[in-house]
mmCIF file of C-alpha atoms in Angstrom:
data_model
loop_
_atom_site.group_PDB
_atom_site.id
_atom_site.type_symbol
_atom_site.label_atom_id
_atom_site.label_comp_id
_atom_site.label_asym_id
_atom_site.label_seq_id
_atom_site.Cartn_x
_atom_site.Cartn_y
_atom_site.Cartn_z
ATOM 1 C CA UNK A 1 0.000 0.000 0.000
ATOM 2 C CA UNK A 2 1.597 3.686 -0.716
ATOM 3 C CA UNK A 3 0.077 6.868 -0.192
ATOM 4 C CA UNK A 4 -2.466 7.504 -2.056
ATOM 5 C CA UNK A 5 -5.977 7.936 -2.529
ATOM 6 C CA UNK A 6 -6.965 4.710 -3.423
ATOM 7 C CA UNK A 7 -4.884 3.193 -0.254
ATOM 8 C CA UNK A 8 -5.160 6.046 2.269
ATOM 9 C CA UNK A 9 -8.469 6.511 5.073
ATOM 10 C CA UNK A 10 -9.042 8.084 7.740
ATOM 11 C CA UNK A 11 -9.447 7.247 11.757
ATOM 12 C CA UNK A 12 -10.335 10.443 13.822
ATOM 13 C CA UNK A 13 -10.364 9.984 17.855
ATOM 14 C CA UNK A 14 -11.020 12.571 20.585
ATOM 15 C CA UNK A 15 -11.112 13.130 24.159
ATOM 16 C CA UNK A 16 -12.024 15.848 26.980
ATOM 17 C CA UNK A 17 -9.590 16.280 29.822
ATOM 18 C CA UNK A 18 -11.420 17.896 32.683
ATOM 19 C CA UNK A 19 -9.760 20.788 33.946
ATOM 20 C CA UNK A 20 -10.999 19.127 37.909
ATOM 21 C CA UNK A 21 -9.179 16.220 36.937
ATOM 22 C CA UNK A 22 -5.693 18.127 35.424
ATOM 23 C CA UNK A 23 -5.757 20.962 38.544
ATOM 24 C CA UNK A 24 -2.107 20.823 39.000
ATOM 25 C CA UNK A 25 1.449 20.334 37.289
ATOM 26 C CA UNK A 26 2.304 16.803 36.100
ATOM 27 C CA UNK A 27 -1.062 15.313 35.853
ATOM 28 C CA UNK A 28 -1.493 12.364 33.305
ATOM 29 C CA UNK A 29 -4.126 10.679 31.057
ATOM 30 C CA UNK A 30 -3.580 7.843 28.554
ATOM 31 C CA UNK A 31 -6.435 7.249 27.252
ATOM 32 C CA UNK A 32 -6.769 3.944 24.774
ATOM 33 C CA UNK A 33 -7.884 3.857 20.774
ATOM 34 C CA UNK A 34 -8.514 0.484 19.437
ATOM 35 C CA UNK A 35 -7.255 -0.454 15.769
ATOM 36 C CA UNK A 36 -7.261 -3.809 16.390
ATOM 37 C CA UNK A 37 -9.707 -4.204 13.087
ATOM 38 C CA UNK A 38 -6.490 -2.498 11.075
ATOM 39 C CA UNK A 39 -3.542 -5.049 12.226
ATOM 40 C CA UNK A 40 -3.269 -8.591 12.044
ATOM 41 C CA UNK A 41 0.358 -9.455 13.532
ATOM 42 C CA UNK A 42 -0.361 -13.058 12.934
ATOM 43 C CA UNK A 43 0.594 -14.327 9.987
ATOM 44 C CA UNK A 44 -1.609 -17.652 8.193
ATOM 45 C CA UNK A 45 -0.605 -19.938 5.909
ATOM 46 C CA UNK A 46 0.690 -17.770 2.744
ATOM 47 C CA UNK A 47 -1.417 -14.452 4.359
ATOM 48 C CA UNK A 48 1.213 -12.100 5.281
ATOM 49 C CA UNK A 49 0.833 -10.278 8.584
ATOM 50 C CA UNK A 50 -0.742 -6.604 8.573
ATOM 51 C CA UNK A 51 0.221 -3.338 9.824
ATOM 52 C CA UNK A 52 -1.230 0.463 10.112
ATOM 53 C CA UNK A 53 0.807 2.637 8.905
ATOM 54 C CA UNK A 54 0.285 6.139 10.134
ATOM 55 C CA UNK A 55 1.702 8.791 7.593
ATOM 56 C CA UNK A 56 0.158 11.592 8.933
ATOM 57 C CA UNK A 57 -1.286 13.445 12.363
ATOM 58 C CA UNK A 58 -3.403 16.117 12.639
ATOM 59 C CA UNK A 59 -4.391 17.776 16.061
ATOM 60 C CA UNK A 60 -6.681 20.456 17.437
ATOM 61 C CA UNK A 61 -6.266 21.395 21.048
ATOM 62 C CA UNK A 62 -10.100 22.991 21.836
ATOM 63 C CA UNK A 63 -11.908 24.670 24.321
ATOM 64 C CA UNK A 64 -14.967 22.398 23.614
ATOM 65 C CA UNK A 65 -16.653 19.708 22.088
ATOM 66 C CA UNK A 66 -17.602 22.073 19.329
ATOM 67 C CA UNK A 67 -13.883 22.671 18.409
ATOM 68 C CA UNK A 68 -14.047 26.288 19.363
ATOM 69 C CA UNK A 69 -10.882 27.833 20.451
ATOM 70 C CA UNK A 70 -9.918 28.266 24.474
ATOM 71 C CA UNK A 71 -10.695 32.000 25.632
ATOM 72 C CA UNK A 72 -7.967 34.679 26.469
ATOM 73 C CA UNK A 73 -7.983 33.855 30.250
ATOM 74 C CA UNK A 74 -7.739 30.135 29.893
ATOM 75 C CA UNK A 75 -4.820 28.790 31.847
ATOM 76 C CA UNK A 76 -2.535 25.562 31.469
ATOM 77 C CA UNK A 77 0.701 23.871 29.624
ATOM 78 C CA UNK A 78 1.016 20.455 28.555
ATOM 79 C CA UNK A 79 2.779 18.045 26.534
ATOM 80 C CA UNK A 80 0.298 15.764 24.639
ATOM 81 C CA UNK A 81 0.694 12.772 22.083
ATOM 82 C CA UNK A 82 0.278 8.949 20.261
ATOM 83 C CA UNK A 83 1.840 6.004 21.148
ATOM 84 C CA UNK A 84 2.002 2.448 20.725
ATOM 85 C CA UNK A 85 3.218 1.501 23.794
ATOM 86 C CA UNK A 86 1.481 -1.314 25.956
ATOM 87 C CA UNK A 87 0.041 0.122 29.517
ATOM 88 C CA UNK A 88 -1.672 -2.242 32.154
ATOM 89 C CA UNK A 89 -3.827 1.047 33.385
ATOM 90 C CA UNK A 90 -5.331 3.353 31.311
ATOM 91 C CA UNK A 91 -7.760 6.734 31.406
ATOM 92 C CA UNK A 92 -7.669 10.390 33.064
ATOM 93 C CA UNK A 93 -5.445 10.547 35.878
ATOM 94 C CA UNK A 94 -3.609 6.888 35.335
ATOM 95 C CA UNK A 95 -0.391 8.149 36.407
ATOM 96 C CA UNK A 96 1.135 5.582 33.989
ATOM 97 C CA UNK A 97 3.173 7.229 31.378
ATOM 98 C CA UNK A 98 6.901 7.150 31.974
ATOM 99 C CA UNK A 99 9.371 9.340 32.002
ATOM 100 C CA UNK A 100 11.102 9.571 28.454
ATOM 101 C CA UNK A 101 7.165 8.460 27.056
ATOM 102 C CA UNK A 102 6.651 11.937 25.884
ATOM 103 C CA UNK A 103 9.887 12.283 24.152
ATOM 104 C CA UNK A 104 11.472 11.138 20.904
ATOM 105 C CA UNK A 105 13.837 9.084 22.459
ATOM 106 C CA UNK A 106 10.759 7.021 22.557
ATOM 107 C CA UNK A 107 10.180 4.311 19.623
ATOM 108 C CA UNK A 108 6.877 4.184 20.479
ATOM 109 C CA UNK A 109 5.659 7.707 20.158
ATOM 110 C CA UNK A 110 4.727 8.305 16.964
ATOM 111 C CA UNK A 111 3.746 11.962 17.517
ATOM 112 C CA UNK A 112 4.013 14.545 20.095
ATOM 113 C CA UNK A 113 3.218 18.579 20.789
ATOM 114 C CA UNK A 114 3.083 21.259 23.177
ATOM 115 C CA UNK A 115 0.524 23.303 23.696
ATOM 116 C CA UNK A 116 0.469 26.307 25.793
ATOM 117 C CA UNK A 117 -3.358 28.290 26.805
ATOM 118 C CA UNK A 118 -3.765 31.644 26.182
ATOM 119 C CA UNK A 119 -3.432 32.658 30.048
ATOM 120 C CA UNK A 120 -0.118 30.514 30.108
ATOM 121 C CA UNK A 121 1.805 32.406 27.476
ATOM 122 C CA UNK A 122 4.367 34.715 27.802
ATOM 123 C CA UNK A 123 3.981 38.017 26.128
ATOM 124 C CA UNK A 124 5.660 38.403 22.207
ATOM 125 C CA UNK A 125 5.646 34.575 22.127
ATOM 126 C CA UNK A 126 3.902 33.698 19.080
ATOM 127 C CA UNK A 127 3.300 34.426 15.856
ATOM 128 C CA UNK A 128 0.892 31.625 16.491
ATOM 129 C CA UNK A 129 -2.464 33.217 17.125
ATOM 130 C CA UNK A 130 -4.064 33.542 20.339
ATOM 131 C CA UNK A 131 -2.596 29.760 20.942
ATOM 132 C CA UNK A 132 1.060 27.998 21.535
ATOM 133 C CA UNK A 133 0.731 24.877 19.834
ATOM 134 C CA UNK A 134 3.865 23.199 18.586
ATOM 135 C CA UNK A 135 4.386 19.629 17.413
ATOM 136 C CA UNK A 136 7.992 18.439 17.884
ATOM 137 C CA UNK A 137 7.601 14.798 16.083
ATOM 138 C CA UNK A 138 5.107 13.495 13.337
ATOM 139 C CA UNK A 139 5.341 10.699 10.777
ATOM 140 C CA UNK A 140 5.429 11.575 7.172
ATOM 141 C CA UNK A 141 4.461 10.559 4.311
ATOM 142 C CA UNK A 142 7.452 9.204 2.988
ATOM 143 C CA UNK A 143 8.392 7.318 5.978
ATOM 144 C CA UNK A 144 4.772 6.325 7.699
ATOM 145 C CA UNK A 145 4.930 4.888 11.442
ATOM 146 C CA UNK A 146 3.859 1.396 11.364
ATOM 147 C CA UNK A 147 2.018 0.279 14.127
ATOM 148 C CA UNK A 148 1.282 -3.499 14.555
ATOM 149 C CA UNK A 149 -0.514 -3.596 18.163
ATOM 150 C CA UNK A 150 -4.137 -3.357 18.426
ATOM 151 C CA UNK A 151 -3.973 -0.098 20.721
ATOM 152 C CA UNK A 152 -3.288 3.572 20.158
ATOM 153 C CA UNK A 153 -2.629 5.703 23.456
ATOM 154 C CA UNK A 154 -3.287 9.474 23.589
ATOM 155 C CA UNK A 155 -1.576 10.956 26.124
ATOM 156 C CA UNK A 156 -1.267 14.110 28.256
ATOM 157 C CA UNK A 157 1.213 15.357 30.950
ATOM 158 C CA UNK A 158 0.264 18.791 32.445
ATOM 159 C CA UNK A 159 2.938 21.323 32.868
ATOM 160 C CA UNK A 160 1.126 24.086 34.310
ATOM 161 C CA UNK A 161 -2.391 22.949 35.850
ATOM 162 C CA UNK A 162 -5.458 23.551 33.832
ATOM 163 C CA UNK A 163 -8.146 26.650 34.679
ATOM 164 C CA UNK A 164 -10.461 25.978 37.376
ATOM 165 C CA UNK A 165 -13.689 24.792 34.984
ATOM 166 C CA UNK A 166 -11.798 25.260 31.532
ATOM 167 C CA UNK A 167 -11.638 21.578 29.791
ATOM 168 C CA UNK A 168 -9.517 21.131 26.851
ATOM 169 C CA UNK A 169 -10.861 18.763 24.269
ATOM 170 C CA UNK A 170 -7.935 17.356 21.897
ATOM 171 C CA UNK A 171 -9.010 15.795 18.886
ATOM 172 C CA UNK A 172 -6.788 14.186 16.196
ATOM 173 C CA UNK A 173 -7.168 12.425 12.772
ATOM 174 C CA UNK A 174 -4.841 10.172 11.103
ATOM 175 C CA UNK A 175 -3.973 9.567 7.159
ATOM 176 C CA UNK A 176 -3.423 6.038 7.033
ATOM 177 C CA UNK A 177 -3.152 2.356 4.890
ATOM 178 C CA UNK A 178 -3.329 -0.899 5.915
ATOM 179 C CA UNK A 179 0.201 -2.487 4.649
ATOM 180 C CA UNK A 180 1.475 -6.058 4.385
ATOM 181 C CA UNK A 181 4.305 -6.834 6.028
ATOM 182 C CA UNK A 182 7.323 -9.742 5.259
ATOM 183 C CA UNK A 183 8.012 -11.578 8.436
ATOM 184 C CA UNK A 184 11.118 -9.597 8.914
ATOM 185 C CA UNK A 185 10.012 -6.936 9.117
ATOM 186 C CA UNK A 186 6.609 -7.643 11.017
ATOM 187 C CA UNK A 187 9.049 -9.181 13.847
ATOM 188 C CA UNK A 188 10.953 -6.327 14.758
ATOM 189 C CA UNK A 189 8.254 -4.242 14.896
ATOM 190 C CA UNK A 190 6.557 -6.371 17.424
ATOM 191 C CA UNK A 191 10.048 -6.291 19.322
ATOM 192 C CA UNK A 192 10.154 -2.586 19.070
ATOM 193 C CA UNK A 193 6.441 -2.043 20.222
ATOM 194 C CA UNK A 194 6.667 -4.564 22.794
ATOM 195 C CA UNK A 195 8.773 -2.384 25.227
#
């Protein structure tokens, strides 16, 4: 499969983090999606196992449901992202993300951003709009991130606590193909994501 139209769909995912939830510095969330109807690790007979690959990530960090931005007096920092990695606990305050989870030095993360509010932001930074958003890894198209476990993770480390009653919804949608993969190849992936 290549990137294309023919091969490429989309899978969208969202969540809310409630500001009484992420009231203070260093708050987590990993919060599951399940692509377990894209990847097939297994591989049967002369059927070839089958990966997701990711090319592309789009975000929107949101002040609702409705995708509306975050006011001027909204408060809070985080660092938010995908990964592939396994957790045994999941959902809003799961404290289970580790420390370099939210970093490239991760294999598993396949994309990851800061995002400062409005209230948060230092005067003259920008050139951004009335947000601080700033992704510092993505996939691309010409190398995709391949993902051959049957869970997503979105997660979220606060920096700076969230306003008192001001949730940030973070929504994302991904350009990606179901690919075939030799047995090579399919095995050090499932090394790689089994960390």
């Amino acid at each position: 499969m290549a990137y294309n139209l023919k091969d490429v769909f989309y899978l969208g995912a969202s969540h809310t983090y409630a500001a009484s939830t992420y009231n203070a510095a260093s708050k987590e969330g990993n919060i599951p999606i399940d692509i377990s109807a894209y990847v097939d690790p297994i591989a049967k007979g002369r059927q070839r196992g089958q990966g997701l690959a990711i090319y592309k990530v789009h975000s929107q960090v949101c002040g609702n449901e409705s995708g509306n931005e975050q006011i001027d007096s909204d408060a809070g920092q985080f660092t938010y992202g995908l990964t592939v990695k396994p957790y045994s606990t999941s959902g809003d305050d799961s404290s289970a993300i580790d420390t370099f989870d939210l970093t490239p030095e991760s294999d598993l993360l396949m994309f990851g951003a800061f995002y400062t509010a409005p209230a948060t932001m230092i005067p003259g930074y920008g050139g951004m709009g009335s947000q601080g958003n700033r992704t510092f890894l993505e996939p691309s198209k010409d190398v995709p991130y391949v993902a051959v476990r049957d869970t997503i993770f979105q997660l979220l480390r606060t920096g700076v606590a969230l306003s008192a009653n001001d949730d940030v919804t973070i929504s994302y949608r991904l350009e990606c193909a179901m690919i075939t993969l030799d047995t090579a190849t399919l095995n050090q992936l499932l090394r790689t994501q089994t960390a």
